[in-house]
Short mmCIF file of C-alpha atoms and ligand atoms in Angstrom, two decimals:
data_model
loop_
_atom_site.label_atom_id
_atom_site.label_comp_id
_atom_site.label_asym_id
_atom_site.label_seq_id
_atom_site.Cartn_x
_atom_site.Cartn_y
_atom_site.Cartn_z
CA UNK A 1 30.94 32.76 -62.47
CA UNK A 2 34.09 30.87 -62.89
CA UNK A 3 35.48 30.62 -59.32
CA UNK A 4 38.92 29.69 -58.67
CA UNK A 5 39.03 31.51 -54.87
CA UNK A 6 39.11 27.59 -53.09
CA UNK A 7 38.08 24.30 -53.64
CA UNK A 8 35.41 25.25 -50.73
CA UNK A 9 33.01 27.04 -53.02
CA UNK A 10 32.05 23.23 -54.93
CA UNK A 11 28.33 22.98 -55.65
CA UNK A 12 26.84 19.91 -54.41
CA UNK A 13 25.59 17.83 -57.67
CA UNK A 14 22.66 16.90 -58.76
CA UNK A 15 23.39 13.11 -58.11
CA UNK A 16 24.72 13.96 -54.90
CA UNK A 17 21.69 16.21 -53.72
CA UNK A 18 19.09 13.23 -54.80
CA UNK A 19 21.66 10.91 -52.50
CA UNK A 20 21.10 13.25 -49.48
CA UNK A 21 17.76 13.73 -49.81
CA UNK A 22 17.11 9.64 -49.84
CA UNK A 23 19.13 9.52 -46.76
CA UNK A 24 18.18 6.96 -44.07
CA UNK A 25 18.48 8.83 -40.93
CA UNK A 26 18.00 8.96 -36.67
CA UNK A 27 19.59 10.69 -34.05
CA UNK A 28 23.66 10.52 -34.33
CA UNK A 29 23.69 11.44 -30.46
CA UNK A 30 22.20 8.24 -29.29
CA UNK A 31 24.39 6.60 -32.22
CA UNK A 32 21.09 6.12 -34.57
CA UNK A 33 22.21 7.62 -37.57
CA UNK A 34 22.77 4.47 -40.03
CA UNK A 35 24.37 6.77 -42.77
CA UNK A 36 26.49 8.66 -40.15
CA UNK A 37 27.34 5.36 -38.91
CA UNK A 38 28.08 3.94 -42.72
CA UNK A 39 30.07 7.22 -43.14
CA UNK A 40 32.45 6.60 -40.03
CA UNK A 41 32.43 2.96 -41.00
CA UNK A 42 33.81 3.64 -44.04
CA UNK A 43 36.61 6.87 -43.28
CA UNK A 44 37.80 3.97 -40.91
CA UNK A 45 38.46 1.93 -43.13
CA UNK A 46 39.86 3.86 -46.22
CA UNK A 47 42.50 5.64 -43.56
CA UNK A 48 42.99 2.30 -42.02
CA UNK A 49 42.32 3.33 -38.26
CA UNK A 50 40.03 1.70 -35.92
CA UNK A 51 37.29 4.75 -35.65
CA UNK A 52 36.29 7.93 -37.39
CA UNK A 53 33.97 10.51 -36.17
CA UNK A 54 31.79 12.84 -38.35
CA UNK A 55 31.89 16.74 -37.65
CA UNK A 56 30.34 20.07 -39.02
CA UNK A 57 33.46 21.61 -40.24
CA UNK A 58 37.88 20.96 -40.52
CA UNK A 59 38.26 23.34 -37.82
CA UNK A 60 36.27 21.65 -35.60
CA UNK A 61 37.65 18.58 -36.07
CA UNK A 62 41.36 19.53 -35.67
CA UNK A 63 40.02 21.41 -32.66
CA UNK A 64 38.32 17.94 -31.06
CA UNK A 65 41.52 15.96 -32.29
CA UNK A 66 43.93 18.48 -29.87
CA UNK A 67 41.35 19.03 -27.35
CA UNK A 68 41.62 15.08 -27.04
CA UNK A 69 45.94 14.37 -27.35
CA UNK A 70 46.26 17.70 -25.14
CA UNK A 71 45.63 18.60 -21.69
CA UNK A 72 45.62 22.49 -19.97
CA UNK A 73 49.04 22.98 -19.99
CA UNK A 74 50.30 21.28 -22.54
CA UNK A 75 52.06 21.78 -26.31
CA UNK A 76 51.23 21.13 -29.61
CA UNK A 77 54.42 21.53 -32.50
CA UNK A 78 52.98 23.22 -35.64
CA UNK A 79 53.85 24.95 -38.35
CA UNK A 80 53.87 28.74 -38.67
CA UNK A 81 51.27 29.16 -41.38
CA UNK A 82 49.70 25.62 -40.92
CA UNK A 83 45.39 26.18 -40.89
CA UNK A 84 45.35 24.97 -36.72
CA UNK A 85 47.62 27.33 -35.48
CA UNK A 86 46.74 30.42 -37.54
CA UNK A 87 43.76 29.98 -39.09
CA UNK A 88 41.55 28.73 -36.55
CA UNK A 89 41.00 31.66 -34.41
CA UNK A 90 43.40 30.86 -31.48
CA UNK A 91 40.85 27.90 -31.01
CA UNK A 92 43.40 25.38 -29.22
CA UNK A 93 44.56 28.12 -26.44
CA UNK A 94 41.10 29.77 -26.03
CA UNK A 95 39.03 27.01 -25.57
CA UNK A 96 41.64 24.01 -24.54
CA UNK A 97 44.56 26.07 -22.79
CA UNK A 98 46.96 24.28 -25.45
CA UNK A 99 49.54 25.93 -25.75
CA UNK A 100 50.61 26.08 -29.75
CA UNK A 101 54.70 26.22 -30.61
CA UNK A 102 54.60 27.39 -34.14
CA UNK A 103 57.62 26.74 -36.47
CA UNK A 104 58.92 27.64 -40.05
CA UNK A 105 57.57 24.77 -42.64
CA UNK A 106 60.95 24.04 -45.04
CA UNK A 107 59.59 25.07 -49.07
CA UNK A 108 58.27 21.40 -49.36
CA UNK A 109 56.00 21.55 -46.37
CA UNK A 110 57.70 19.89 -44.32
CA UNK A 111 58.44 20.77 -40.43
CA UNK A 112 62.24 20.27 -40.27
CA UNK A 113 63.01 17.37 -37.60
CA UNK A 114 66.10 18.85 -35.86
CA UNK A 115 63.89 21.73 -35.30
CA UNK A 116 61.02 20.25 -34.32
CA UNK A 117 63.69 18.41 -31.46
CA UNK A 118 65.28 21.69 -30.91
CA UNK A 119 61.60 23.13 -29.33
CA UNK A 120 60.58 19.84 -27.52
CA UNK A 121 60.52 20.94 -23.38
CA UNK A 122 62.22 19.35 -21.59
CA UNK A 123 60.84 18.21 -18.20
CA UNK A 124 61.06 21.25 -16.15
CA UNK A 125 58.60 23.08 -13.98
CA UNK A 126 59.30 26.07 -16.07
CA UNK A 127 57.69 25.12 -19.59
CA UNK A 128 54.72 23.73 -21.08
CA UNK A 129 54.51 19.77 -21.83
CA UNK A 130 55.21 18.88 -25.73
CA UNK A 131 52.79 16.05 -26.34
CA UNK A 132 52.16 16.73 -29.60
CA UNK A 133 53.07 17.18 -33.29
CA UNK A 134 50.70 18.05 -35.58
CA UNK A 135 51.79 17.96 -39.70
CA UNK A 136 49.62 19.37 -42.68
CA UNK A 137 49.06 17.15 -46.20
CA UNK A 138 48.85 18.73 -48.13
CA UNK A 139 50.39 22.61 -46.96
CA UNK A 140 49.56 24.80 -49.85
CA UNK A 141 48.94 22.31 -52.42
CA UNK A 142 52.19 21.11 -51.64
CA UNK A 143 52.27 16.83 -51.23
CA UNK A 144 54.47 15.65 -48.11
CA UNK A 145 56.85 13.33 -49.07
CA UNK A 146 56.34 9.73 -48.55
CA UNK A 147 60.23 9.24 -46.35
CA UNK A 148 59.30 11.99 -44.42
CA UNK A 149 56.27 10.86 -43.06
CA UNK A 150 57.50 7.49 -42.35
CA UNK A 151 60.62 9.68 -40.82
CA UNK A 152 58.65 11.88 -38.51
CA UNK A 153 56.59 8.88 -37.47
CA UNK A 154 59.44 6.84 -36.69
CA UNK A 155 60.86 10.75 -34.84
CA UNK A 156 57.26 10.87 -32.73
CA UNK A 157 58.21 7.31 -31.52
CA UNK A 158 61.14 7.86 -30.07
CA UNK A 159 59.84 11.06 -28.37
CA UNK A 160 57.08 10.02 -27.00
CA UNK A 161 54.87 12.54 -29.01
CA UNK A 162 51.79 11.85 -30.64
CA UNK A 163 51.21 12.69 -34.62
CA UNK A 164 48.35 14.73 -36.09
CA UNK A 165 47.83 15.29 -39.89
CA UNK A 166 45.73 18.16 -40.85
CA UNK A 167 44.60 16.03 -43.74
CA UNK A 168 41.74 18.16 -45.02
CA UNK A 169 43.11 17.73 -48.35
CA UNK A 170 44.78 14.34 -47.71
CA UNK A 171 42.96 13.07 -50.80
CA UNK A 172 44.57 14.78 -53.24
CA UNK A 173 48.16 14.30 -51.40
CA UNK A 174 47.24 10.46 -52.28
CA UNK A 175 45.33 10.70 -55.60
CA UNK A 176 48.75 12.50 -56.63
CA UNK A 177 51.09 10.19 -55.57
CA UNK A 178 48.76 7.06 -56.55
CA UNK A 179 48.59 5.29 -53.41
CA UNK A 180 45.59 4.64 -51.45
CA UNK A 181 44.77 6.77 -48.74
CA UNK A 182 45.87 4.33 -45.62
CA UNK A 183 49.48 4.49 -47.47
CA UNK A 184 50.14 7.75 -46.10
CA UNK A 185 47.77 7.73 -42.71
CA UNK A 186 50.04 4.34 -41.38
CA UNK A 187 52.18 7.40 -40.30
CA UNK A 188 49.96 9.68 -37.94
CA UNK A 189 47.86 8.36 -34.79
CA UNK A 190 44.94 10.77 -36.12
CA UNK A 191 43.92 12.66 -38.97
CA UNK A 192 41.40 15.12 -40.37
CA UNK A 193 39.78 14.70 -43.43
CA UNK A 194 37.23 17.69 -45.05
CA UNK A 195 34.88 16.35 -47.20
CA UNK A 196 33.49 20.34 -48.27
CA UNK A 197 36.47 20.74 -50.45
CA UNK A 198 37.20 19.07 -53.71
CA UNK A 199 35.51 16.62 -52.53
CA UNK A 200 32.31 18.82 -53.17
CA UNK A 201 30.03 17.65 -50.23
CA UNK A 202 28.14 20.76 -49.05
CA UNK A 203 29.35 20.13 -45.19
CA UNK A 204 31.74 18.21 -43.21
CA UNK A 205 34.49 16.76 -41.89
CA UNK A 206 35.90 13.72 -40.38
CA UNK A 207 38.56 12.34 -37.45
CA UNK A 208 40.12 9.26 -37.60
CA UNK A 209 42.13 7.75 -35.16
CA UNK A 210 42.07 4.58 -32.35
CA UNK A 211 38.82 3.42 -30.97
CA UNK A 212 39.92 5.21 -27.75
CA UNK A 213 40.26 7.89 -29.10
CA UNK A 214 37.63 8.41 -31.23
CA UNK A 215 35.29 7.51 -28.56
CA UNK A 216 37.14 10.51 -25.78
CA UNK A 217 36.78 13.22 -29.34
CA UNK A 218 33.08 11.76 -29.06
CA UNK A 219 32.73 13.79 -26.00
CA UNK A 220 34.68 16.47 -26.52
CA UNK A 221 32.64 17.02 -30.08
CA UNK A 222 29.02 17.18 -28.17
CA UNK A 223 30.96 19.83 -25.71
CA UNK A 224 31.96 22.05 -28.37
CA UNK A 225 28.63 21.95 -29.60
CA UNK A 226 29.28 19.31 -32.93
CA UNK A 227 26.54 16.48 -31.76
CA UNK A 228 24.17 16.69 -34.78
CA UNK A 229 21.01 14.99 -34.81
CA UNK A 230 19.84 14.14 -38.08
CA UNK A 231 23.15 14.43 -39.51
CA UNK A 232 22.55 11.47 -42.41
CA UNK A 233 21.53 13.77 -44.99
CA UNK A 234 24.80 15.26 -44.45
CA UNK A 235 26.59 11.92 -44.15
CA UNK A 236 25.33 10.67 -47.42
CA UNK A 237 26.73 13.66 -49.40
CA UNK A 238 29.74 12.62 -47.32
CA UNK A 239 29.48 9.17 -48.58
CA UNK A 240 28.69 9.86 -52.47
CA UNK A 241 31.98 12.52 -52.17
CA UNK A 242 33.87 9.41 -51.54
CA UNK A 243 32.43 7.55 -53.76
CA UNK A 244 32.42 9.48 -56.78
CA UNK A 245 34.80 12.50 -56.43
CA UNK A 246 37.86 11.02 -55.34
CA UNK A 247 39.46 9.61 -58.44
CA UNK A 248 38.34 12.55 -60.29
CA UNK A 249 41.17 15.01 -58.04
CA UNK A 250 43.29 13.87 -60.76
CA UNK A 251 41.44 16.34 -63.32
CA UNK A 252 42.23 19.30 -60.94
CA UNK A 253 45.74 18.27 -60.20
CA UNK A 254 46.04 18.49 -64.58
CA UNK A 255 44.00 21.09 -64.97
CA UNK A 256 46.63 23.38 -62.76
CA UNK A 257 49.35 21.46 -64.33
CA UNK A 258 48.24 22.81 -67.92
CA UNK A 259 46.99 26.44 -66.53
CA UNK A 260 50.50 26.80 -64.99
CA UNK A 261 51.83 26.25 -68.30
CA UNK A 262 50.36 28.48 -69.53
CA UNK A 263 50.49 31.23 -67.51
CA UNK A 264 54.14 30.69 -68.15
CA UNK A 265 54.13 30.85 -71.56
CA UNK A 266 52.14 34.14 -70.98
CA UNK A 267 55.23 35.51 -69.14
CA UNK A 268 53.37 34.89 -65.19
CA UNK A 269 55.66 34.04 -62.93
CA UNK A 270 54.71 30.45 -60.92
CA UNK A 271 56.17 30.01 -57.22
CA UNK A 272 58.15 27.06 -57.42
CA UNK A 273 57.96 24.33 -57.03
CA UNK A 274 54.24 24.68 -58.44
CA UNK A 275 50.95 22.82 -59.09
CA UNK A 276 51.83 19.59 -57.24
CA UNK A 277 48.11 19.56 -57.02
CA UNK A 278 45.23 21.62 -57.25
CA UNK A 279 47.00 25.05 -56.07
CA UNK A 280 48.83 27.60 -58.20
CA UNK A 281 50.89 29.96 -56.59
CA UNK A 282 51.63 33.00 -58.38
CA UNK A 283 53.87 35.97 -58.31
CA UNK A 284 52.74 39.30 -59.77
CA UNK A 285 54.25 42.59 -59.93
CA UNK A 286 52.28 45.18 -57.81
CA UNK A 287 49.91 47.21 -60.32
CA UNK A 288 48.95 43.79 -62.11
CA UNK A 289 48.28 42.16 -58.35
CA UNK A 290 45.81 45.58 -57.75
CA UNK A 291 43.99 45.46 -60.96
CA UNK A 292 43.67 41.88 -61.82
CA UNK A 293 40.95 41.12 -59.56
CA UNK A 294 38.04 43.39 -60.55
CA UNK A 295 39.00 43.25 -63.89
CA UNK A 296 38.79 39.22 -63.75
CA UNK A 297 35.46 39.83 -61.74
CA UNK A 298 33.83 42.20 -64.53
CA UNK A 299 34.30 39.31 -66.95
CA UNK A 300 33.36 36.57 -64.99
CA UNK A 301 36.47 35.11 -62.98
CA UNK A 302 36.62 35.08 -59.19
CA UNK A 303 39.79 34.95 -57.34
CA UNK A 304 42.13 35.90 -54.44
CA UNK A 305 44.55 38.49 -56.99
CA UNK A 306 47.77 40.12 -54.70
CA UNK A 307 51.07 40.07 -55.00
CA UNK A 308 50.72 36.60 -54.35
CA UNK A 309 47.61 35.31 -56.29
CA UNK A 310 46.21 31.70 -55.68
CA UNK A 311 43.98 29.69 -57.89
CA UNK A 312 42.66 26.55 -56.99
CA UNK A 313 40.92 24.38 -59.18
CA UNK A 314 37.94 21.88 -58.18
CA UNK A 315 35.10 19.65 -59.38
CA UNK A 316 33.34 22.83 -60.98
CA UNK A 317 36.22 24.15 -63.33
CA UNK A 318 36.32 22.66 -66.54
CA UNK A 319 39.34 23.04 -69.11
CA UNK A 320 36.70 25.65 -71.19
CA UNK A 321 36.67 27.72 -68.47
CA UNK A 322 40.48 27.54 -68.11
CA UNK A 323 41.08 28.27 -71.25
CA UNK A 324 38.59 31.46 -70.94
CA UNK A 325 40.87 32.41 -68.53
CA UNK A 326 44.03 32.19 -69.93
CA UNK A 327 42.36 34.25 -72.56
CA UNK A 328 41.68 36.92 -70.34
CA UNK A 329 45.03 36.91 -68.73
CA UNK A 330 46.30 37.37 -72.12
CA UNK A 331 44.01 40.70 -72.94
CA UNK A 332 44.90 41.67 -69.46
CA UNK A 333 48.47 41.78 -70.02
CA UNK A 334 48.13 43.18 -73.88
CA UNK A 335 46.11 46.06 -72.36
CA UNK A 336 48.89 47.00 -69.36
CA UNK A 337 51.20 50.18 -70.96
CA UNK A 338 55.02 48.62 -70.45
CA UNK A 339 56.98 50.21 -67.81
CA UNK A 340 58.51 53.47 -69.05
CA UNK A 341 56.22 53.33 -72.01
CA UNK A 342 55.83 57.30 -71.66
CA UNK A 343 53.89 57.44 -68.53
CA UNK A 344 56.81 57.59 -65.81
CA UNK A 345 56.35 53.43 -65.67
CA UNK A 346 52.49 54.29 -64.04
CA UNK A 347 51.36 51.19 -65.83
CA UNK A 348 46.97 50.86 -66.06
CA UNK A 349 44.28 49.34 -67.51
CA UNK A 350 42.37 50.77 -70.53
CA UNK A 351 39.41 49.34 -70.55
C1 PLP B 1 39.98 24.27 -44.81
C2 PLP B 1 40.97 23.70 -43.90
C3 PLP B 1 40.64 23.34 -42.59
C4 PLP B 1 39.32 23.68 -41.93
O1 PLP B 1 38.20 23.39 -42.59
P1 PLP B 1 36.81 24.16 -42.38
O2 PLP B 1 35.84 23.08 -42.74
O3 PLP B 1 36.82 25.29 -43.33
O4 PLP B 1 36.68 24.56 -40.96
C5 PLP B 1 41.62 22.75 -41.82
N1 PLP B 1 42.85 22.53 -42.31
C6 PLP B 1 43.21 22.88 -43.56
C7 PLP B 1 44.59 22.59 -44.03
C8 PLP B 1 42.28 23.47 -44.40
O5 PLP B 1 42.65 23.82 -45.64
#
């Protein structure tokens, strides 16, 4: 199957399986795990903070980063559709009594400043305390500008909030702007990183932040049930990801860059501003949005069709199996009647 659903479905490789399975390990709990350690050593360094920590999954780690800035009571600033306010099952408020403000993103993915001021509490007995704002790179495929992370840094200063980035595809945010990854993280006190993306290690994720802080996360982690024991095998698919599938983002970021082209050319209409990396957002009128995905499915292709159809490449879509596609979009389309074509505009499939 060609699979353009997420960049979570990567296959570990053969290289990086024979990596894990040489893996020098001991307990990570008592701090025994060299390759855990190597792992944190390293996402430390590349981000340019003092300490990383290794977790299970992304959700997980943005929960132990905002179970660790935020107390009961207190706020977090995020964005409306950003993955730790709505995708992570309420996660924050169940199981931290954090209270989430969730805002409107702009189109670029950015959370609008004078907003963002506009919901800050003030210090009152009646509201929650802000003491945090927490920023996603990149939001939909969509690479946060380089001024406006320095700007909502240089913002978080002045209000005394702290600065999260839901990095978990930081990587390609950096790979497509060609700066290394500590360029953008000198703007954010912590960060998540997922490493089961197109990164294409099997599990994991990391948080990066000050010593401090890393070592307070340490404890909230083994609360929330995230202290792993033998966890190198893991690590060192962590560590070969990093290694060897870094550089190679820019091959997805093209490979959406040519498929959006030609889905134009094909008459598909692409959300603007489109395939800054390796998303493509799509627009598709309603009886091509319902039949697109089984009929992509009987010939191979997996994705998420609607009205609103993402594709996302990764390490395991080649430009063949783009091109297969693009193919098949183009029989698809061939084989819808035209609207008004002498069935009342009913358009279907034959076939
Ligand atoms: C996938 C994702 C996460 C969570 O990662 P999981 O490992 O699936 O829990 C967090 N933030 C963003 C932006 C993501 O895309």
């Amino acid at each position: 199957m060609i699979d353009l659903r997420s960049d979570t479905v990567t296959q570990p490789s053969k290289a990086m399986r024979q990596a894990m399975a040489d893996a020098a390990v001991g307990d990570d709990v008592y701090g025994d795990d060299p390759s855990v350690n190597q792992l944190e050593r390293e996402a430390a360094t590349l981000s340019g903070k003092e300490a990383a920590l290794f977790l299970p999954t992304g959700t997980q780690a943005n929960l132990v980063a905002l179970l660790t800035h935020c107390q009961r009571g207190e706020e977090y600033i995020v964005g409306q559709k950003a993955h730790n306010y709505m995708y992570e099952a309420g996660g924050a408020a169940v199981l931290g009594s954090i209270q989430p403000q969730p805002i409107d993103a702009a189109e670029d993915g950015t959370l609008p400043l004078d907003i963002v001021a506009s919901v800050i509490k003030p210090d009152d007995v009646h509201f929650a305390r802000t003491r945090l704002l927490c920023l996603e790179n990149t939001h939909n495929g969509k690479v946060l500008p380089l001024d406006y992370l320095h700007q909502a840094w240089a913002f978080t200063r002045k209000k005394k909030l702290a600065l999260h980035m839901d990095g978990a595809r930081i990587f390609n945010a950096a790979v497509a702007m060609k700066v290394p990854l500590s360029t953008l993280t000198q703007y954010c006190d912590t960060l998540t990183i997922c490493l089961s993306k197109g990164l294409g290690a099997p599990v994991g994720s990391l948080l990066c932040g000050s010593s401090e802080f890393i070592k307070q996360a340490r404890r909230w982690r083994k609360m929330v049930g995230g202290g792993m024991r033998q966890a190198g095998i893991l690590a060192q698919g962590a560590i070969y990801a990093l290694h060897h599938n870094v550089e190679r983002l820019r091959e997805d970021h093209d490979n959406t860059q040519w498929l959006a082209e030609q889905l134009s050319g094909l008459g598909v209409e692409v959300i603007a501003p489109g395939a800054q990396t390796n998303m493509l957002f799509l627009r598709l009128p309603a009886n091509e949005a319902s039949q697109l995905g089984p009929w992509m499915k009987q010939r191979g292709i997996l994705m998420n069709a609607g009205p609103v159809t993402r594709l996302v490449t990764h390490l395991d879509i080649s430009r063949e199996d783009l091109i297969r596609l693009v193919d098949l979009w183009r029989e698809f389309k061939g084989r819808i009647a035209t609207p008004g074509s002498g069935d009342g505009g009913a358009r279907t499939i034959y076939g």
